[in-house]
PDB file of C-alpha atoms in Angstrom:
ATOM      1  CA  UNK A  65     205.426 -87.158 123.557  1.00 89.00           C
ATOM      2  CA  UNK A  66     204.729 -86.039 127.141  1.00 90.00           C
ATOM      3  CA  UNK A  67     201.115 -85.288 126.212  1.00 91.00           C
ATOM      4  CA  UNK A  68     200.739 -88.754 124.664  1.00 93.00           C
ATOM      5  CA  UNK A  69     202.078 -90.355 127.834  1.00 94.00           C
ATOM      6  CA  UNK A  70     199.843 -88.220 130.079  1.00 94.00           C
ATOM      7  CA  UNK A  71     196.749 -88.996 127.953  1.00 94.00           C
ATOM      8  CA  UNK A  72     197.578 -92.722 128.163  1.00 95.00           C
ATOM      9  CA  UNK A  73     197.786 -92.588 131.940  1.00 94.00           C
ATOM     10  CA  UNK A  74     194.494 -90.663 132.161  1.00 93.00           C
ATOM     11  CA  UNK A  75     192.771 -93.026 129.726  1.00 92.00           C
ATOM     12  CA  UNK A  76     193.783 -96.036 131.828  1.00 94.00           C
ATOM     13  CA  UNK A  77     192.842 -94.306 135.104  1.00 92.00           C
ATOM     14  CA  UNK A  78     196.382 -93.792 136.403  1.00 93.00           C
ATOM     15  CA  UNK A  79     195.851 -90.141 137.266  1.00 92.00           C
ATOM     16  CA  UNK A  80     198.611 -89.912 139.877  1.00 93.00           C
ATOM     17  CA  UNK A  81     201.158 -90.994 137.256  1.00 94.00           C
ATOM     18  CA  UNK A  82     199.745 -88.412 134.823  1.00 93.00           C
ATOM     19  CA  UNK A  83     200.271 -85.660 137.406  1.00 92.00           C
ATOM     20  CA  UNK A  84     203.801 -86.941 138.119  1.00 93.00           C
ATOM     21  CA  UNK A  85     204.516 -86.540 134.405  1.00 93.00           C
ATOM     22  CA  UNK A  86     203.459 -82.908 134.719  1.00 90.00           C
ATOM     23  CA  UNK A  87     206.123 -82.373 137.393  1.00 90.00           C
ATOM     24  CA  UNK A  88     208.777 -84.052 135.239  1.00 92.00           C
ATOM     25  CA  UNK A  89     207.702 -82.061 132.176  1.00 89.00           C
ATOM     26  CA  UNK A  90     208.090 -78.834 134.152  1.00 86.00           C
ATOM     27  CA  UNK A  91     211.445 -80.001 135.512  1.00 89.00           C
ATOM     28  CA  UNK A  92     212.635 -80.503 131.926  1.00 88.00           C
ATOM     29  CA  UNK A  93     211.718 -76.881 131.158  1.00 88.00           C
ATOM     30  CA  UNK A  94     208.977 -77.773 128.678  1.00 86.00           C
ATOM     31  CA  UNK A  95     205.736 -75.840 128.256  1.00 84.00           C
ATOM     32  CA  UNK A  96     202.466 -77.796 128.270  1.00 88.00           C
ATOM     33  CA  UNK A  97     199.914 -76.837 125.626  1.00 88.00           C
ATOM     34  CA  UNK A  98     196.111 -76.673 125.884  1.00 89.00           C
ATOM     35  CA  UNK A  99     195.710 -80.387 125.087  1.00 91.00           C
ATOM     36  CA  UNK A 100     198.195 -81.379 127.802  1.00 92.00           C
ATOM     37  CA  UNK A 101     196.395 -79.199 130.328  1.00 92.00           C
ATOM     38  CA  UNK A 102     193.012 -80.692 129.371  1.00 91.00           C
ATOM     39  CA  UNK A 103     194.278 -84.198 130.190  1.00 93.00           C
ATOM     40  CA  UNK A 104     195.881 -82.984 133.425  1.00 93.00           C
ATOM     41  CA  UNK A 105     192.587 -81.436 134.522  1.00 91.00           C
ATOM     42  CA  UNK A 106     190.807 -84.712 133.758  1.00 90.00           C
ATOM     43  CA  UNK A 107     193.369 -86.458 135.962  1.00 91.00           C
ATOM     44  CA  UNK A 108     192.683 -83.999 138.791  1.00 89.00           C
ATOM     45  CA  UNK A 109     188.936 -84.437 138.426  1.00 84.00           C
ATOM     46  CA  UNK A 110     189.084 -88.217 138.528  1.00 84.00           C
ATOM     47  CA  UNK A 111     190.937 -88.310 141.867  1.00 85.00           C
ATOM     48  CA  UNK A 112     189.413 -85.214 143.465  1.00 81.00           C
ATOM     49  CA  UNK A 113     192.689 -83.281 143.454  1.00 82.00           C
ATOM     50  CA  UNK A 114     191.113 -79.807 143.508  1.00 80.00           C
ATOM     51  CA  UNK A 115     194.233 -78.211 144.996  1.00 84.00           C
ATOM     52  CA  UNK A 116     196.349 -79.532 142.132  1.00 88.00           C
ATOM     53  CA  UNK A 117     193.635 -78.356 139.738  1.00 87.00           C
ATOM     54  CA  UNK A 118     193.927 -74.819 141.122  1.00 90.00           C
ATOM     55  CA  UNK A 119     197.690 -74.943 140.607  1.00 90.00           C
ATOM     56  CA  UNK A 120     197.186 -76.051 136.997  1.00 90.00           C
ATOM     57  CA  UNK A 121     194.511 -73.362 136.563  1.00 91.00           C
ATOM     58  CA  UNK A 122     197.025 -70.713 137.631  1.00 91.00           C
ATOM     59  CA  UNK A 123     199.577 -72.131 135.165  1.00 89.00           C
ATOM     60  CA  UNK A 124     196.969 -72.027 132.366  1.00 89.00           C
ATOM     61  CA  UNK A 125     196.216 -68.372 133.078  1.00 87.00           C
ATOM     62  CA  UNK A 126     199.940 -67.512 133.261  1.00 88.00           C
ATOM     63  CA  UNK A 127     200.397 -68.931 129.780  1.00 85.00           C
ATOM     64  CA  UNK A 128     197.353 -67.094 128.394  1.00 83.00           C
ATOM     65  CA  UNK A 129     195.645 -70.291 127.260  1.00 81.00           C
ATOM     66  CA  UNK A 130     192.358 -69.795 129.095  1.00 76.00           C
ATOM     67  CA  UNK A 131     190.973 -67.238 126.644  1.00 73.00           C
ATOM     68  CA  UNK A 132     191.896 -69.181 123.524  1.00 72.00           C
ATOM     69  CA  UNK A 133     190.597 -72.697 124.220  1.00 75.00           C
ATOM     70  CA  UNK A 134     186.921 -73.558 124.824  1.00 77.00           C
ATOM     71  CA  UNK A 135     187.630 -77.185 125.816  1.00 82.00           C
ATOM     72  CA  UNK A 136     190.149 -76.073 128.419  1.00 86.00           C
ATOM     73  CA  UNK A 137     187.626 -73.653 129.933  1.00 85.00           C
ATOM     74  CA  UNK A 138     184.987 -76.400 130.142  1.00 86.00           C
ATOM     75  CA  UNK A 139     187.539 -78.718 131.775  1.00 88.00           C
ATOM     76  CA  UNK A 140     188.197 -76.105 134.459  1.00 90.00           C
ATOM     77  CA  UNK A 141     184.468 -75.706 135.108  1.00 90.00           C
ATOM     78  CA  UNK A 142     184.216 -79.506 135.316  1.00 88.00           C
ATOM     79  CA  UNK A 143     186.966 -80.001 137.897  1.00 87.00           C
ATOM     80  CA  UNK A 144     185.627 -77.301 140.221  1.00 89.00           C
ATOM     81  CA  UNK A 145     182.024 -78.500 139.842  1.00 88.00           C
ATOM     82  CA  UNK A 146     182.954 -82.157 140.451  1.00 82.00           C
ATOM     83  CA  UNK A 147     184.736 -81.229 143.638  1.00 83.00           C
ATOM     84  CA  UNK A 148     181.838 -79.128 144.947  1.00 84.00           C
ATOM     85  CA  UNK A 149     183.495 -75.721 144.421  1.00 88.00           C
ATOM     86  CA  UNK A 150     180.485 -74.278 142.611  1.00 92.00           C
ATOM     87  CA  UNK A 151     181.410 -70.661 143.339  1.00 92.00           C
ATOM     88  CA  UNK A 152     184.743 -71.297 141.577  1.00 92.00           C
ATOM     89  CA  UNK A 153     183.098 -73.235 138.739  1.00 92.00           C
ATOM     90  CA  UNK A 154     180.616 -70.389 138.252  1.00 94.00           C
ATOM     91  CA  UNK A 155     183.449 -67.845 138.346  1.00 93.00           C
ATOM     92  CA  UNK A 156     185.392 -69.677 135.637  1.00 92.00           C
ATOM     93  CA  UNK A 157     182.218 -70.162 133.589  1.00 94.00           C
ATOM     94  CA  UNK A 158     181.421 -66.442 133.763  1.00 93.00           C
ATOM     95  CA  UNK A 159     184.918 -65.652 132.468  1.00 90.00           C
ATOM     96  CA  UNK A 160     184.741 -68.007 129.484  1.00 89.00           C
ATOM     97  CA  UNK A 161     185.051 -66.043 126.235  1.00 86.00           C
ATOM     98  CA  UNK A 162     182.897 -68.640 124.458  1.00 87.00           C
ATOM     99  CA  UNK A 163     180.364 -70.908 126.162  1.00 91.00           C
ATOM    100  CA  UNK A 164     179.343 -74.039 124.297  1.00 92.00           C
ATOM    101  CA  UNK A 165     176.793 -76.709 125.239  1.00 95.00           C
ATOM    102  CA  UNK A 166     179.499 -78.664 127.088  1.00 92.00           C
ATOM    103  CA  UNK A 167     180.398 -75.801 129.424  1.00 93.00           C
ATOM    104  CA  UNK A 168     176.715 -75.038 130.141  1.00 96.00           C
ATOM    105  CA  UNK A 169     175.932 -78.707 130.798  1.00 96.00           C
ATOM    106  CA  UNK A 170     179.018 -79.176 132.951  1.00 93.00           C
ATOM    107  CA  UNK A 171     177.942 -76.339 135.237  1.00 95.00           C
ATOM    108  CA  UNK A 172     174.389 -77.715 135.352  1.00 96.00           C
ATOM    109  CA  UNK A 173     175.765 -81.113 136.429  1.00 94.00           C
ATOM    110  CA  UNK A 174     177.667 -79.424 139.258  1.00 92.00           C
ATOM    111  CA  UNK A 175     174.576 -77.665 140.587  1.00 95.00           C
ATOM    112  CA  UNK A 176     172.470 -80.834 140.226  1.00 94.00           C
ATOM    113  CA  UNK A 177     175.105 -82.782 142.163  1.00 89.00           C
ATOM    114  CA  UNK A 178     174.679 -80.568 145.231  1.00 90.00           C
ATOM    115  CA  UNK A 179     170.882 -80.421 144.892  1.00 91.00           C
ATOM    116  CA  UNK A 180     170.659 -76.838 143.562  1.00 94.00           C
ATOM    117  CA  UNK A 181     167.972 -77.796 141.049  1.00 95.00           C
ATOM    118  CA  UNK A 182     166.583 -74.267 140.629  1.00 96.00           C
ATOM    119  CA  UNK A 183     170.024 -73.217 139.386  1.00 96.00           C
ATOM    120  CA  UNK A 184     169.895 -76.086 136.874  1.00 97.00           C
ATOM    121  CA  UNK A 185     166.597 -74.802 135.469  1.00 98.00           C
ATOM    122  CA  UNK A 186     167.865 -71.211 135.369  1.00 97.00           C
ATOM    123  CA  UNK A 187     171.010 -72.266 133.513  1.00 97.00           C
ATOM    124  CA  UNK A 188     168.956 -74.325 131.053  1.00 98.00           C
ATOM    125  CA  UNK A 189     166.745 -71.311 130.260  1.00 97.00           C
ATOM    126  CA  UNK A 190     169.742 -68.964 130.028  1.00 97.00           C
ATOM    127  CA  UNK A 191     171.476 -71.368 127.646  1.00 97.00           C
ATOM    128  CA  UNK A 192     168.449 -71.363 125.336  1.00 97.00           C
ATOM    129  CA  UNK A 193     168.300 -67.561 125.443  1.00 97.00           C
ATOM    130  CA  UNK A 194     171.959 -67.501 124.336  1.00 95.00           C
ATOM    131  CA  UNK A 195     170.980 -69.605 121.313  1.00 96.00           C
ATOM    132  CA  UNK A 196     172.816 -72.734 122.485  1.00 96.00           C
ATOM    133  CA  UNK A 197     171.108 -75.991 121.536  1.00 97.00           C
ATOM    134  CA  UNK A 198     170.918 -78.541 124.390  1.00 98.00           C
ATOM    135  CA  UNK A 199     172.217 -82.066 123.820  1.00 97.00           C
ATOM    136  CA  UNK A 200     171.120 -85.454 125.193  1.00 97.00           C
ATOM    137  CA  UNK A 201     173.174 -85.017 128.377  1.00 97.00           C
ATOM    138  CA  UNK A 202     171.762 -81.532 129.000  1.00 98.00           C
ATOM    139  CA  UNK A 203     168.235 -82.914 128.865  1.00 98.00           C
ATOM    140  CA  UNK A 204     169.167 -85.813 131.149  1.00 97.00           C
ATOM    141  CA  UNK A 205     170.527 -83.373 133.747  1.00 97.00           C
ATOM    142  CA  UNK A 206     167.353 -81.251 133.518  1.00 97.00           C
ATOM    143  CA  UNK A 207     165.097 -84.319 133.787  1.00 97.00           C
ATOM    144  CA  UNK A 208     167.027 -85.604 136.814  1.00 95.00           C
ATOM    145  CA  UNK A 209     166.593 -82.194 138.449  1.00 96.00           C
ATOM    146  CA  UNK A 210     162.839 -82.450 137.763  1.00 96.00           C
ATOM    147  CA  UNK A 211     162.818 -85.916 139.305  1.00 92.00           C
ATOM    148  CA  UNK A 212     164.560 -84.655 142.446  1.00 92.00           C
ATOM    149  CA  UNK A 213     162.114 -81.795 142.882  1.00 93.00           C
ATOM    150  CA  UNK A 214     158.960 -83.652 141.842  1.00 93.00           C
ATOM    151  CA  UNK A 215     158.243 -81.376 138.864  1.00 94.00           C
ATOM    152  CA  UNK A 216     156.277 -83.682 136.575  1.00 93.00           C
ATOM    153  CA  UNK A 217     154.878 -80.991 134.252  1.00 94.00           C
ATOM    154  CA  UNK A 218     158.311 -79.434 133.677  1.00 96.00           C
ATOM    155  CA  UNK A 219     159.830 -82.866 133.018  1.00 95.00           C
ATOM    156  CA  UNK A 220     157.149 -83.625 130.426  1.00 94.00           C
ATOM    157  CA  UNK A 221     157.847 -80.283 128.730  1.00 96.00           C
ATOM    158  CA  UNK A 222     161.558 -81.108 128.503  1.00 97.00           C
ATOM    159  CA  UNK A 223     160.789 -84.626 127.280  1.00 95.00           C
ATOM    160  CA  UNK A 224     158.468 -83.381 124.541  1.00 95.00           C
ATOM    161  CA  UNK A 225     160.911 -80.629 123.530  1.00 97.00           C
ATOM    162  CA  UNK A 226     163.611 -83.249 123.008  1.00 96.00           C
ATOM    163  CA  UNK A 227     161.496 -84.986 120.400  1.00 93.00           C
ATOM    164  CA  UNK A 228     159.516 -82.194 118.766  1.00 95.00           C
ATOM    165  CA  UNK A 229     161.851 -79.187 118.909  1.00 96.00           C
ATOM    166  CA  UNK A 230     165.272 -80.833 118.744  1.00 96.00           C
ATOM    167  CA  UNK A 231     164.557 -84.101 116.914  1.00 95.00           C
ATOM    168  CA  UNK A 232     166.233 -86.258 119.568  1.00 96.00           C
ATOM    169  CA  UNK A 233     165.250 -89.814 120.396  1.00 94.00           C
ATOM    170  CA  UNK A 234     165.094 -90.126 124.213  1.00 94.00           C
ATOM    171  CA  UNK A 235     167.179 -92.934 125.695  1.00 94.00           C
ATOM    172  CA  UNK A 236     166.183 -95.370 128.431  1.00 93.00           C
ATOM    173  CA  UNK A 237     167.655 -92.959 131.014  1.00 94.00           C
ATOM    174  CA  UNK A 238     165.390 -90.134 129.807  1.00 95.00           C
ATOM    175  CA  UNK A 239     162.342 -92.408 129.947  1.00 93.00           C
ATOM    176  CA  UNK A 240     163.320 -93.592 133.436  1.00 93.00           C
ATOM    177  CA  UNK A 241     163.278 -90.017 134.793  1.00 93.00           C
ATOM    178  CA  UNK A 242     159.705 -89.539 133.554  1.00 93.00           C
ATOM    179  CA  UNK A 243     158.653 -92.977 134.814  1.00 92.00           C
ATOM    180  CA  UNK A 244     160.070 -92.198 138.247  1.00 92.00           C
ATOM    181  CA  UNK A 245     158.057 -88.990 138.473  1.00 93.00           C
ATOM    182  CA  UNK A 246     154.849 -90.615 137.223  1.00 92.00           C
ATOM    183  CA  UNK A 247     155.115 -93.402 139.798  1.00 93.00           C
ATOM    184  CA  UNK A 248     155.969 -91.057 142.659  1.00 89.00           C
ATOM    185  CA  UNK A 249     153.028 -88.793 141.796  1.00 88.00           C
ATOM    186  CA  UNK A 250     150.656 -91.790 141.843  1.00 90.00           C
ATOM    187  CA  UNK A 251     150.042 -91.871 138.079  1.00 91.00           C
ATOM    188  CA  UNK A 252     150.549 -95.617 137.781  1.00 91.00           C
ATOM    189  CA  UNK A 253     148.301 -96.051 134.749  1.00 91.00           C
ATOM    190  CA  UNK A 254     150.261 -93.430 132.808  1.00 89.00           C
ATOM    191  CA  UNK A 255     153.499 -95.075 133.910  1.00 88.00           C
ATOM    192  CA  UNK A 256     152.227 -98.457 132.682  1.00 89.00           C
ATOM    193  CA  UNK A 257     151.173 -96.942 129.363  1.00 89.00           C
ATOM    194  CA  UNK A 258     154.594 -95.351 129.001  1.00 87.00           C
ATOM    195  CA  UNK A 259     156.366 -98.684 129.561  1.00 87.00           C
ATOM    196  CA  UNK A 260     154.467-100.121 126.586  1.00 88.00           C
ATOM    197  CA  UNK A 261     155.635 -97.231 124.390  1.00 84.00           C
ATOM    198  CA  UNK A 262     159.321 -97.427 125.311  1.00 85.00           C
ATOM    199  CA  UNK A 263     161.096 -98.715 122.186  1.00 80.00           C
ATOM    200  CA  UNK A 264     163.706-100.739 124.099  1.00 78.00           C
TER     201      UNK A 264
END
């Protein structure tokens, strides 16, 4: 019941109330589970409460939940990355027993956010080497990193890989990244031709 209430507060963007529930839950002597902690970490991330996130992180480790829940691990990476604590996000990521596409992408987003685009590309390549298939968000992060660094050829490789290797249909956001690079590199004719091909 506490978890339901906390998830409701988080869903409706009342993160402070969600964190107050955590205090009351603890006061009642109840033990949060992995799902409860996931919502609490989302609450911390949405209001930039990194200090509270560290406290919750410590509680998660005390209860031995970190090793057993992939979603919880990704949520921890997310909160540290969103708040600019990339060393901490990387540390948590490195300790994850299982790394899925969400945890890889979350860390990539963190590095992209602070302009560490080379780290984004390295993570993307490492993820592929680990046999993890990128998703639409992963490609969007990589394409945005290309756009920031002016790497047109690399962006076109990612864009083509989406379609040919992974069978994904690029969204308007994916097309926009390529368009941005084409325009900035002076390839206006190619940009114009691309606009005509965009299916939306």
